[in-house]
Coordinates of C-alpha atoms (C1' of nucleotides) in Angstrom, one line a residue:
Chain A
X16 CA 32.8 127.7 -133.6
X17 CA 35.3 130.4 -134.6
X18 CA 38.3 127.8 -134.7
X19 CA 36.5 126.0 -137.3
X20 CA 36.7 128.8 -139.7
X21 CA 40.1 129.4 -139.1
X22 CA 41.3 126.3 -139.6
X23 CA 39.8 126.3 -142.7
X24 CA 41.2 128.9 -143.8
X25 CA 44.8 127.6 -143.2
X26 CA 44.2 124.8 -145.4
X27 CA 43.2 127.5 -148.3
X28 CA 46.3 129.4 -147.9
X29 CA 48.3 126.1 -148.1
X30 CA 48.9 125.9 -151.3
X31 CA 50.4 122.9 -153.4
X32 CA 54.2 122.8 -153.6
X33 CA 57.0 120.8 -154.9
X34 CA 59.0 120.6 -151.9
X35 CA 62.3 121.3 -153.3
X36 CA 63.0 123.9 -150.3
X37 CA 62.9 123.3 -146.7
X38 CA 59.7 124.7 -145.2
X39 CA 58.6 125.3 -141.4
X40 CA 55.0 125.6 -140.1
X41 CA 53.6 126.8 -137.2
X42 CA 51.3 129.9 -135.5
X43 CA 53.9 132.9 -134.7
X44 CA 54.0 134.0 -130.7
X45 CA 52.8 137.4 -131.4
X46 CA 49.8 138.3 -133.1
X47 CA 49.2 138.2 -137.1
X48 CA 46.8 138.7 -139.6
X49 CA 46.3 135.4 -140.5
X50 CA 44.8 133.5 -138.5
X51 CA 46.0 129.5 -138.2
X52 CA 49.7 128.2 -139.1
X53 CA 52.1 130.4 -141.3
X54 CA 55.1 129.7 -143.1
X55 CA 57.7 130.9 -140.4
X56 CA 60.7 131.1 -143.3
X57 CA 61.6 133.8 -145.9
X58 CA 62.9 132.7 -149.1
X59 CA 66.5 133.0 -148.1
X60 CA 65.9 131.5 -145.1
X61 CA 65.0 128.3 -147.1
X62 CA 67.9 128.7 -149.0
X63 CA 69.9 128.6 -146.2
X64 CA 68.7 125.4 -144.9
X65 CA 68.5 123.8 -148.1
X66 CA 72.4 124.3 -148.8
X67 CA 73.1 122.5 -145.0
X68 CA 70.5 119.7 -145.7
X69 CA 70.7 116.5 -147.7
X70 CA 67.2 115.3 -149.1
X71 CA 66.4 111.9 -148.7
X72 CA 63.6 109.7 -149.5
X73 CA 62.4 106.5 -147.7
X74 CA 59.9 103.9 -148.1
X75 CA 57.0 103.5 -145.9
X76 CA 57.9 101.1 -142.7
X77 CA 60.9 102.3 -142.7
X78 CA 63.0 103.1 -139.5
X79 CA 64.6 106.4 -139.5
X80 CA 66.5 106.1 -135.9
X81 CA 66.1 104.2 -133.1
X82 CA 65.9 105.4 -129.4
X83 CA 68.5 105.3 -127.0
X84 CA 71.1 105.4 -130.0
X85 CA 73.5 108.3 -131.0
X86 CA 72.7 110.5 -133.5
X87 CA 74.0 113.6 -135.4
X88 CA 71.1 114.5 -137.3
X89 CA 67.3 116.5 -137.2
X90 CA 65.0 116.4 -140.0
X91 CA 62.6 118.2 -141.7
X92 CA 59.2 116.9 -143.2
X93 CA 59.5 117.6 -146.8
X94 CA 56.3 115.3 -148.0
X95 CA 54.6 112.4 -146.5
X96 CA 54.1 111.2 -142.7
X97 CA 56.3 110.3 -139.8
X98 CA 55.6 108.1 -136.3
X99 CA 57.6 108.5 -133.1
X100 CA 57.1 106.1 -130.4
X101 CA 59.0 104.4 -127.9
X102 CA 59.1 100.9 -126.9
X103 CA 58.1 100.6 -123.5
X104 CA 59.5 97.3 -121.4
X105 CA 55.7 96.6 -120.8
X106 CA 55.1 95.9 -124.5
X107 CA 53.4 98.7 -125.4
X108 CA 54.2 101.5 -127.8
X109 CA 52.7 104.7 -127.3
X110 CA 53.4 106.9 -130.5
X111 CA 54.0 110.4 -129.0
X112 CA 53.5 112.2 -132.4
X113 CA 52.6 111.9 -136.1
X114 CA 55.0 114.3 -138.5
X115 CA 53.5 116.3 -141.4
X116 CA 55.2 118.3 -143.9
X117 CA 56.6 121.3 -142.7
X118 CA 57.4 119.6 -139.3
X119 CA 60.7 119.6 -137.7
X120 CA 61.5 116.2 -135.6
X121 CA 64.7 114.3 -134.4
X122 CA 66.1 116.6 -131.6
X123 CA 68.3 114.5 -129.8
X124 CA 69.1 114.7 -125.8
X125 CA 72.7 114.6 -124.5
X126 CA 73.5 112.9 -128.2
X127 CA 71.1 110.5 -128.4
X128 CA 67.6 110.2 -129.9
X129 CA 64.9 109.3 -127.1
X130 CA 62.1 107.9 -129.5
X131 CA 62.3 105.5 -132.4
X132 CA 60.9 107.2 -135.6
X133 CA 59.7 105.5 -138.8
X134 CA 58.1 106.1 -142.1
X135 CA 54.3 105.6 -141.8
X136 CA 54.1 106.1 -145.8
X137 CA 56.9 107.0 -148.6
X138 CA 58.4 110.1 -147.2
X139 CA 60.7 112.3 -148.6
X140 CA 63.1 114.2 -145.6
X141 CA 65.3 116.8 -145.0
X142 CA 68.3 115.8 -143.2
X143 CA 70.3 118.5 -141.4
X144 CA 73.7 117.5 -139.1
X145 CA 73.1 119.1 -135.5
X146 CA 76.3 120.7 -135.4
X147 CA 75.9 122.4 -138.9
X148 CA 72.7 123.6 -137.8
X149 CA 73.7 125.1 -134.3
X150 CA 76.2 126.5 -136.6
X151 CA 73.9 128.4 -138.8
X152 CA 71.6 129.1 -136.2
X153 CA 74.4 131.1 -134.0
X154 CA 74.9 133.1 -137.5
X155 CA 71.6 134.1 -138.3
X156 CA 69.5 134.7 -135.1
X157 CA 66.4 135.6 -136.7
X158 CA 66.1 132.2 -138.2
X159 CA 66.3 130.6 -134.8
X160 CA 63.3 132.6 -133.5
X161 CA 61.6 130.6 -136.3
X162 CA 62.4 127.6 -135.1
X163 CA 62.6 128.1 -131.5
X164 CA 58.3 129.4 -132.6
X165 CA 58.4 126.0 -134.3
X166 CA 59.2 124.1 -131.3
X167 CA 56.9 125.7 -129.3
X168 CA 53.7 124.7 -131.4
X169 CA 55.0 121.2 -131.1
X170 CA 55.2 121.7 -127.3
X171 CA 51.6 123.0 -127.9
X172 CA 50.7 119.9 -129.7
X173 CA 52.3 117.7 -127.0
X174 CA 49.6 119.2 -124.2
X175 CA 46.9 119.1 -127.2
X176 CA 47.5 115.1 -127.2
X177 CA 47.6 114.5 -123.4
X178 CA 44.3 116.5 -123.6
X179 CA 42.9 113.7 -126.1
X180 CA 44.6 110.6 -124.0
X181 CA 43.2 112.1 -120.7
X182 CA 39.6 111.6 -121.9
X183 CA 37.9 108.5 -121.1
X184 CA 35.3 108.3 -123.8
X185 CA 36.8 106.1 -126.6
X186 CA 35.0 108.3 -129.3
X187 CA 35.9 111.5 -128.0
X188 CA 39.8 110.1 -128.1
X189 CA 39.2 109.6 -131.7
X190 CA 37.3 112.8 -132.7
X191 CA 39.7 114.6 -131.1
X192 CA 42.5 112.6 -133.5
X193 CA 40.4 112.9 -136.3
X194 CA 40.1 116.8 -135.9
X195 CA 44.2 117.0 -135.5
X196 CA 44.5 115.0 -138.6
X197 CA 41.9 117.6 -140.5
X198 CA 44.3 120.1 -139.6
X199 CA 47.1 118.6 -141.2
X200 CA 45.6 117.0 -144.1
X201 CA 46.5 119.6 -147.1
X202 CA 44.2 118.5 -150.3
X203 CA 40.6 117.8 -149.5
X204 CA 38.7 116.9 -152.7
X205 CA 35.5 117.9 -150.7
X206 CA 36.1 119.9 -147.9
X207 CA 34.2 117.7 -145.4
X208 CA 37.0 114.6 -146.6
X209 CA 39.4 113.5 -144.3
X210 CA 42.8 111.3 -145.3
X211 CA 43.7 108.5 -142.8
X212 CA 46.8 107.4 -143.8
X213 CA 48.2 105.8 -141.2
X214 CA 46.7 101.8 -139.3
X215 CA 44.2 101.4 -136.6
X216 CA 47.1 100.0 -134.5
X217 CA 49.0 103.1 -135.2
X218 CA 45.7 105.3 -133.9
X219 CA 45.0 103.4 -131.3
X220 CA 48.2 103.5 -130.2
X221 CA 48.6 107.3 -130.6
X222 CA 45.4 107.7 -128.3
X223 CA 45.8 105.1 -126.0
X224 CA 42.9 102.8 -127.0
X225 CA 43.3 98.9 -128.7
X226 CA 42.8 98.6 -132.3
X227 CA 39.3 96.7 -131.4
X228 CA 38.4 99.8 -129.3
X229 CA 39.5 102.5 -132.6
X230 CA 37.1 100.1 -134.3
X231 CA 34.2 100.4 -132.0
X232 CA 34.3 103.8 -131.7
X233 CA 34.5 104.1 -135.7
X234 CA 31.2 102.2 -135.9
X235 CA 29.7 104.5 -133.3
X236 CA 30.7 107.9 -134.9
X237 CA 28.7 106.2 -138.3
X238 CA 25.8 104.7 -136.6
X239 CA 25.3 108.2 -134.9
X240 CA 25.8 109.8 -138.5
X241 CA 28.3 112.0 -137.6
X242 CA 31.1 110.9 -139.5
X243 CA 31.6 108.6 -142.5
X244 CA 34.0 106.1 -143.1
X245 CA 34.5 105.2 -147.2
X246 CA 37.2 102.8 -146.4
X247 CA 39.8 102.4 -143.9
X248 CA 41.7 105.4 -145.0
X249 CA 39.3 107.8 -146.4
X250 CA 36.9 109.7 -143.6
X251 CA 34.0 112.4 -144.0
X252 CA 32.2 114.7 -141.7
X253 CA 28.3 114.5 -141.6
X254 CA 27.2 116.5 -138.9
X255 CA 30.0 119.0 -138.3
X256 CA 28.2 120.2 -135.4
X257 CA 28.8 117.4 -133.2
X258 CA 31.8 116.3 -134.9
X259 CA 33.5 119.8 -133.6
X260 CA 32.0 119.3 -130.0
X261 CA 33.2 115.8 -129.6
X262 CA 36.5 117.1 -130.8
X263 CA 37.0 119.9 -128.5
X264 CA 35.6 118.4 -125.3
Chain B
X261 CA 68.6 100.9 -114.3
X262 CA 71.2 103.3 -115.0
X263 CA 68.7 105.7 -115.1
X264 CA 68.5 105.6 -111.7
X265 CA 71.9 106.9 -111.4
X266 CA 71.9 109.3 -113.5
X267 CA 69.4 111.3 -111.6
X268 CA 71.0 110.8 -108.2
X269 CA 74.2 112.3 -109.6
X270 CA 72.0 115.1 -111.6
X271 CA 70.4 116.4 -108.1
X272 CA 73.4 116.1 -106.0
X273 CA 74.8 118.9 -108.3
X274 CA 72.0 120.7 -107.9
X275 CA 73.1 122.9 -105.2
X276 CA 70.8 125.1 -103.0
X277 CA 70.8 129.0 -104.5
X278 CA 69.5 132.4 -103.6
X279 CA 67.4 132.5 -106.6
X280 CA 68.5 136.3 -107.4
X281 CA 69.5 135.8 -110.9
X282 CA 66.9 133.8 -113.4
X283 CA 68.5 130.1 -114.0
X284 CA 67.6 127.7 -116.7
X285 CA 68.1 123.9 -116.4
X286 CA 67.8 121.4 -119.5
X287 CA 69.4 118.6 -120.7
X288 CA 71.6 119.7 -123.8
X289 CA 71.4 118.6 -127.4
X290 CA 74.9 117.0 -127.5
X291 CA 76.2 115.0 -125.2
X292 CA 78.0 116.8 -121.8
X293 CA 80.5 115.0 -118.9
X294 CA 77.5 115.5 -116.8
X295 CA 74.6 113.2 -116.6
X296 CA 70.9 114.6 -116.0
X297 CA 69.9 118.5 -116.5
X298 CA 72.4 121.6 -116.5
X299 CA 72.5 125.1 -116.3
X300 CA 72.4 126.6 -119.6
X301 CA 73.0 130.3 -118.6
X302 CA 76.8 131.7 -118.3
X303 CA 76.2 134.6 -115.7
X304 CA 76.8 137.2 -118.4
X305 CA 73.6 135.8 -119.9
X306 CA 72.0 135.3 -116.3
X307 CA 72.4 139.0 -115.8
X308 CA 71.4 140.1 -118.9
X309 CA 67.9 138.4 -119.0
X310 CA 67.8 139.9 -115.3
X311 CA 68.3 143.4 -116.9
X312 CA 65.0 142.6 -118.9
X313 CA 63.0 141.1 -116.4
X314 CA 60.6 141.9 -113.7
X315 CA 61.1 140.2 -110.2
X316 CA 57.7 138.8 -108.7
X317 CA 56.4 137.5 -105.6
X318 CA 53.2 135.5 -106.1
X319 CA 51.1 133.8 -103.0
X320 CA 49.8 130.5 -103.4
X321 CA 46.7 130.0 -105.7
X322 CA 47.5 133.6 -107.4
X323 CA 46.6 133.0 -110.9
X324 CA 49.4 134.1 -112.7
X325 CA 47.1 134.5 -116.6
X326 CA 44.0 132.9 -118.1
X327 CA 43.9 130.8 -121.1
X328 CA 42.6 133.2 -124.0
X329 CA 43.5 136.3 -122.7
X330 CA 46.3 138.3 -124.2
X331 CA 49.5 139.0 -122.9
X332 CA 53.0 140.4 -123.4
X333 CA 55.2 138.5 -120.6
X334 CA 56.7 135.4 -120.7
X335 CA 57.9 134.0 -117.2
X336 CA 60.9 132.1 -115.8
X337 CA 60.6 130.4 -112.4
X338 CA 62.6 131.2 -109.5
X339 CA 61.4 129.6 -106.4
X340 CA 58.0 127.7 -106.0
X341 CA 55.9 125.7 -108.0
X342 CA 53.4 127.1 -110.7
X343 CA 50.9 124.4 -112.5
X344 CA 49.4 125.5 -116.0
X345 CA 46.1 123.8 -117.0
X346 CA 43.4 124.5 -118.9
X347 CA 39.1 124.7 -118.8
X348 CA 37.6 122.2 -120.9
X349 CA 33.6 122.3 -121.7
X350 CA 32.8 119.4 -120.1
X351 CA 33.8 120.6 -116.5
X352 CA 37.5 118.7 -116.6
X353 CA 40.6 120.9 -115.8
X354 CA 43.4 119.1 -116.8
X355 CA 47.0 120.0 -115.5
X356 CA 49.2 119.6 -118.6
X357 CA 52.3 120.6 -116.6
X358 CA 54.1 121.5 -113.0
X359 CA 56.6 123.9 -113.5
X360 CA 59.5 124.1 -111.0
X361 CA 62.5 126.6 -110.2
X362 CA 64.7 127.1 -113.6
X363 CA 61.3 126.3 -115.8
X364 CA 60.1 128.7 -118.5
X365 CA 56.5 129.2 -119.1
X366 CA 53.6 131.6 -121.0
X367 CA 55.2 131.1 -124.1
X368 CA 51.7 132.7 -126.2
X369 CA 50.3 131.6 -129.5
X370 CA 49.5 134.1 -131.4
X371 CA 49.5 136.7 -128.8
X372 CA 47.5 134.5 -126.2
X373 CA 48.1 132.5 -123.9
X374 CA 46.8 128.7 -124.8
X375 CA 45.9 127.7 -120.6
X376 CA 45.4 128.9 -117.6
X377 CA 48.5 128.8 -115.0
X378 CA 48.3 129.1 -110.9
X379 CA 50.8 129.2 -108.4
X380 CA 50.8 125.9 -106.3
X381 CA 52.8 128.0 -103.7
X382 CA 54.0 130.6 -102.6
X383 CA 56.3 131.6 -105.8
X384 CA 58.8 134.0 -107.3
X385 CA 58.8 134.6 -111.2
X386 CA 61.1 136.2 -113.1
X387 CA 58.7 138.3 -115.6
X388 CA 60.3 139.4 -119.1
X389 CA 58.3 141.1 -121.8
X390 CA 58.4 139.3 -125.1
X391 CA 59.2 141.9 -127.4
X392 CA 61.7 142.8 -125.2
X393 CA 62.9 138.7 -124.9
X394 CA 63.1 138.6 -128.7
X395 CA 65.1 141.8 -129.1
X396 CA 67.9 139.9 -126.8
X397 CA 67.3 136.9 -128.5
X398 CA 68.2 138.4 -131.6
X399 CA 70.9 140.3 -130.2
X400 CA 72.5 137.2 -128.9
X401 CA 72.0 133.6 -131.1
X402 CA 74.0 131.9 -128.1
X403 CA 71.8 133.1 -125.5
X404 CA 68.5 131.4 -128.0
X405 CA 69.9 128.3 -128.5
X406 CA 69.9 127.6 -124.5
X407 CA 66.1 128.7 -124.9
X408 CA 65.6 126.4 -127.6
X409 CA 67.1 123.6 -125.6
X410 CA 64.9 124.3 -123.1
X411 CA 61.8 124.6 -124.8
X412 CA 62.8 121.2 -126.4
X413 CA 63.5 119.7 -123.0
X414 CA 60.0 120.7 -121.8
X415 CA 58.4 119.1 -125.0
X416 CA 60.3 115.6 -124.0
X417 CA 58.9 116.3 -120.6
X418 CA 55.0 116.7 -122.0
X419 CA 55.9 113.6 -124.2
X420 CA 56.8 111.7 -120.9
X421 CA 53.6 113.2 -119.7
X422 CA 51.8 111.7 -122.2
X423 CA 53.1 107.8 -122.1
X424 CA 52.2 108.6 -118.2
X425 CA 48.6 109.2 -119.6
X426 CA 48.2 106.5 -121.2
X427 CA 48.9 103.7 -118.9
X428 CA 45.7 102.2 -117.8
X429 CA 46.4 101.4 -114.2
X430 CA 46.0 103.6 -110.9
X431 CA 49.3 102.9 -109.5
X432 CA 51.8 102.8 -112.9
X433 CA 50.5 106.4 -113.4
X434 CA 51.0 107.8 -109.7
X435 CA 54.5 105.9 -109.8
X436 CA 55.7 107.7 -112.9
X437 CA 54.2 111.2 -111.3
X438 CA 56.0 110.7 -107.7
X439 CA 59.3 109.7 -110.1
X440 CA 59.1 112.9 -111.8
X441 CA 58.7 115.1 -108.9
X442 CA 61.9 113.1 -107.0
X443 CA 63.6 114.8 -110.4
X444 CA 63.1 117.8 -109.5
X445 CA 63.1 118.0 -105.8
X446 CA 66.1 119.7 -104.9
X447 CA 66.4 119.2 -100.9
X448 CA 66.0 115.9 -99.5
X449 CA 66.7 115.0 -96.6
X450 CA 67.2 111.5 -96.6
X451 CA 67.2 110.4 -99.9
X452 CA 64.2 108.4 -100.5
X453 CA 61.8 111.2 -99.1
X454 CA 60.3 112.6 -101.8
X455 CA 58.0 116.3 -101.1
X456 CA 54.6 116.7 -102.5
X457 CA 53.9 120.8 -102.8
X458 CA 50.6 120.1 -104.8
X459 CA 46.2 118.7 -103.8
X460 CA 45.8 115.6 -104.5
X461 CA 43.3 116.9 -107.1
X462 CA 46.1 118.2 -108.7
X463 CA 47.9 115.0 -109.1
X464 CA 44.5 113.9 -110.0
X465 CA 44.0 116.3 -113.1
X466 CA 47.9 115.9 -114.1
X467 CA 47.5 112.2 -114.6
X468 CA 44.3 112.2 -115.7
X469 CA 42.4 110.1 -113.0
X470 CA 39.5 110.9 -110.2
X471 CA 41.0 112.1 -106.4
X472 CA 39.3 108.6 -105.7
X473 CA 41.7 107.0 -107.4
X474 CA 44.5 108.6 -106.3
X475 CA 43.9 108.1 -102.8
X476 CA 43.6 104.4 -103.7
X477 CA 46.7 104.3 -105.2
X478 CA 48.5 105.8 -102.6
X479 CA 46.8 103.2 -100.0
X480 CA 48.1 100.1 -102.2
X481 CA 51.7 101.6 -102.9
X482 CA 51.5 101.8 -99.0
X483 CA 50.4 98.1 -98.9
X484 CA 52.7 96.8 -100.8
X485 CA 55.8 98.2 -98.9
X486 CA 56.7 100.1 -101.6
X487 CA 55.8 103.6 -100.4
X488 CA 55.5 105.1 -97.5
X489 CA 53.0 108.1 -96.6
X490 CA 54.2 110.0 -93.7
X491 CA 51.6 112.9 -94.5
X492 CA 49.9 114.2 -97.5
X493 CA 52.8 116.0 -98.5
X494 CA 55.7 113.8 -98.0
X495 CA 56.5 110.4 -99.5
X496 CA 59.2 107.9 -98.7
X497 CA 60.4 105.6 -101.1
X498 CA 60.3 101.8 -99.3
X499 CA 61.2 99.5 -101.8
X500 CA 63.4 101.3 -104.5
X501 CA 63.5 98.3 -107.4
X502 CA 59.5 97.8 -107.3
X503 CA 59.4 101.6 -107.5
X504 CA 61.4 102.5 -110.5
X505 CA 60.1 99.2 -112.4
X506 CA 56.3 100.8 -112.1
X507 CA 57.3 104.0 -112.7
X508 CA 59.2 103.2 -116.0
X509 CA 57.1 100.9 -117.9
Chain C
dC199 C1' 36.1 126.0 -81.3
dG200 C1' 33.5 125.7 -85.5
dT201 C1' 33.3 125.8 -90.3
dC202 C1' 34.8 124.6 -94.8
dC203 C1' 37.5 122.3 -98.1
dG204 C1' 40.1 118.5 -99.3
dT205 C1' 40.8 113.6 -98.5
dT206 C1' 39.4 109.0 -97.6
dT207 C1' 36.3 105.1 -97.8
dG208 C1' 32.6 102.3 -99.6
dA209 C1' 29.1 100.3 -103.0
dG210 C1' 27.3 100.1 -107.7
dG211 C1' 27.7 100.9 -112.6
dA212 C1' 30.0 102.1 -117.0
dT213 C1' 33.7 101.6 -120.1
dC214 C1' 37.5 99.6 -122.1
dA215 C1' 41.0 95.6 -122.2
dT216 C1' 41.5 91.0 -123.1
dC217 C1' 40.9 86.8 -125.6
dA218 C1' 39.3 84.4 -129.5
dA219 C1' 37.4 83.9 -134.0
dT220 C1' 35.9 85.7 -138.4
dG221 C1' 36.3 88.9 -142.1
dT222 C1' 38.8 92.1 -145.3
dC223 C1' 42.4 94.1 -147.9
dC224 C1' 46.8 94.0 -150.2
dG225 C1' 50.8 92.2 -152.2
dT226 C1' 53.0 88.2 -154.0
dG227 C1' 53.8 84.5 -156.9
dG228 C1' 52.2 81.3 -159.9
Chain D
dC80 C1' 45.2 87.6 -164.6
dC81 C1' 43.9 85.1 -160.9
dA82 C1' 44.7 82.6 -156.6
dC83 C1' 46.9 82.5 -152.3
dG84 C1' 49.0 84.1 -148.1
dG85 C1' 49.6 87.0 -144.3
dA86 C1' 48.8 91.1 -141.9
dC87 C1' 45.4 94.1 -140.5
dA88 C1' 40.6 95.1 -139.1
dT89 C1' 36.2 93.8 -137.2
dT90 C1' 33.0 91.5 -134.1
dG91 C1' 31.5 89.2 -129.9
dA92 C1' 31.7 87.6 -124.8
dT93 C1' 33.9 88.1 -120.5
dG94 C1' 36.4 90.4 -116.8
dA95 C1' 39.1 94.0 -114.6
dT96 C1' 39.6 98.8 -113.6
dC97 C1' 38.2 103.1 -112.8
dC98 C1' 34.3 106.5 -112.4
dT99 C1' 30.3 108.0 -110.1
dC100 C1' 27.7 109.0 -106.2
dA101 C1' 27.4 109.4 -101.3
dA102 C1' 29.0 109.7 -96.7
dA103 C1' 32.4 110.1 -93.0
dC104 C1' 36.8 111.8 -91.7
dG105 C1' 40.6 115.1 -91.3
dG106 C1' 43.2 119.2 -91.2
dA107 C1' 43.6 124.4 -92.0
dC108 C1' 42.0 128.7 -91.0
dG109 C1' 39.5 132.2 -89.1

DNA sequence: CGTCCGTTTGAGGATCATCAATGTCCGTGG
DNA sequence: CCACGGACATTGATGATCCTCAAACGGACG
């Protein structure tokens, strides 16, 4: 209902941007005016961050760390998306979180990273040595209420995902992913589009589901003409109404 | 493996405290001598969160705030358990986290709180007003960076929550919850007893099955010699090898 | 001692995983 | 430019697991 409407009007604040600075995301803990995500850093701020970080681009596929291995370095989401998962001895390989721009990820525990991450397109990062950082965070307090908000909306989004794995419904599980990804996704063409960038295998395994289950529950949310699917990677919304009810159930 | 270890030397540290002076326990960004979680507070920074916050005594099933509602405070656990879930449409009321002694919690978006949190038992919350929290904060950058550690530490634990979620069997799931409470259980008696505080309905919304289901977990645990059930509310751990390999995959 | 709520136990049904095969897309090399 | 290869996605049939519904049991509290 009312969350639709804000959320949309996130997306028409978020304008298009080059990316050259460092940029955080995330809804503040007190109350603002606008409703949905801000930008959580001034100008300066940016500045700041951008003079301790080294920008670095990868192809899709590739691995940024690995768990269980020592690291010195967080990043920042400059353009393009990012997986985290872990490899389980079971086989599987829950991924714990999809990365947008804006997003902060790599915060290690006791010196070591405790997922694997990799590059689910051509991404372009923002690399930032942990002891640097702790650094300039000790100096300037007010931008480590930023990111200590920033964290917190990611803690958010953790519970928001166990929400979605928790349900048994294989379409609800994937509305519910769908919805998140609507969120993130910056330049709709029509408004009703959604961008899919990432595999079935990497959905399914983000919800909990098999690939052949993700594709079941694709051709259900068409035959019911909720949502329709261009292609593999291109999504749109038909009937909004029950799009938004299977999404928030 | 050696994870085992490591928590066996992280609650043998843990030693039994009056609880008069708020206490926060994470695992640190960079790597520390000791294994497992640590106090982050220095007592000068003990005390002066103290100074800002509100002692409270709860009884069991007190709810502590409502998801939606606004509120100022942001709490810090002394003694008890608290879980925090939250009312969905479709009549589920999934737990997304326990919170134990040294956990923080209410952290609002936006000037509400995002679920609905109740005390499991009879509890004791250190209550701090969050304009109040972020004046310290920005008085003292040292004092925030244990906060953000923390906050990051809980968002590992809701991404452990998650791959918990996900498994598809009965007993992998209630293994992986009864591993995670041993963690934070701070007095045992013999060391393979393992107290439960919480319903089984709890444990039944936190890993996202029916109380059925739970209760037939238990019963084949017991079967197998892996687990014993002395009551509802304590657990004794039979056959340690079978029980961490469920619990970990 | 009785009531009530939570737990346990059982039988039947729904949903997804698994396994196997076909189909589709994309990138590569000729 | 086209043809080929391989990875990914779809589709179908079968089986395992858990949910649902219903009833009996147990403990906690007045």
């Amino acid at each position: 209902m009312h969350t639709h409407v804000t959320r949309r009007a996130a997306t028409l604040v978020h304008a298009p941007m080059p990316c050259e600075l460092p940029s955080v995301r995330a809804i503040p803990f007190s109350d603002t005016d606008a409703n949905g995500p801000v930008r959580l850093l001034s100008n300066r701020q940016r500045h700041q961050i951008a003079s301790i970080a080294i920008r670095t681009r990868l192809r899709r596929n590739t691995i940024v760390y690995r768990e269980h291995t020592r690291g010195e370095s967080i990043f920042i989401v400059a353009d393009g998306i990012i997986k985290t998962f872990r490899n389980l001895p079971n086989g599987k390989r829950p991924v714990l979180a999809f990365w947008f721009p804006e997003d902060i990820f790599g915060l290690m525990e006791a010196g070591l990273y405790v997922n694997t991450t990799q590059a689910v397109t051509d991404v372009t990062l923002f690399r930032i040595p942990l002891e640097v950082l702790k650094e300039t965070l000790l100096a300037d307090a007010s931008l480590q209420l930023q990111l200590l908000c920033k964290v917190t909306h990611e803690l958010r989004g953790a519970q928001r995902h166990t929400i979605a794995v928790q349900r048994r419904d294989a379409v609800g599980r994937l509305a519910m992913f769908l919805r998140a990804l609507e969120d993130h996704e910056v330049r709709h063409d029509d408004k009703n589009h959604i961008h899919i960038p990432m595999s079935r295998t990497d959905i399914a395994d983000y919800v909990g589901l098999t690939p052949e289950a993700i594709s079941r529950a694709c051709r259900r949310l068409a035959q019911h003409g909720i949502v329709k699917f261009a292609d593999r990677s291109r999504a749109q919304v038909l009937d909004r109404r029950l799009f938004e009810r299977l999404g928030s159930a």
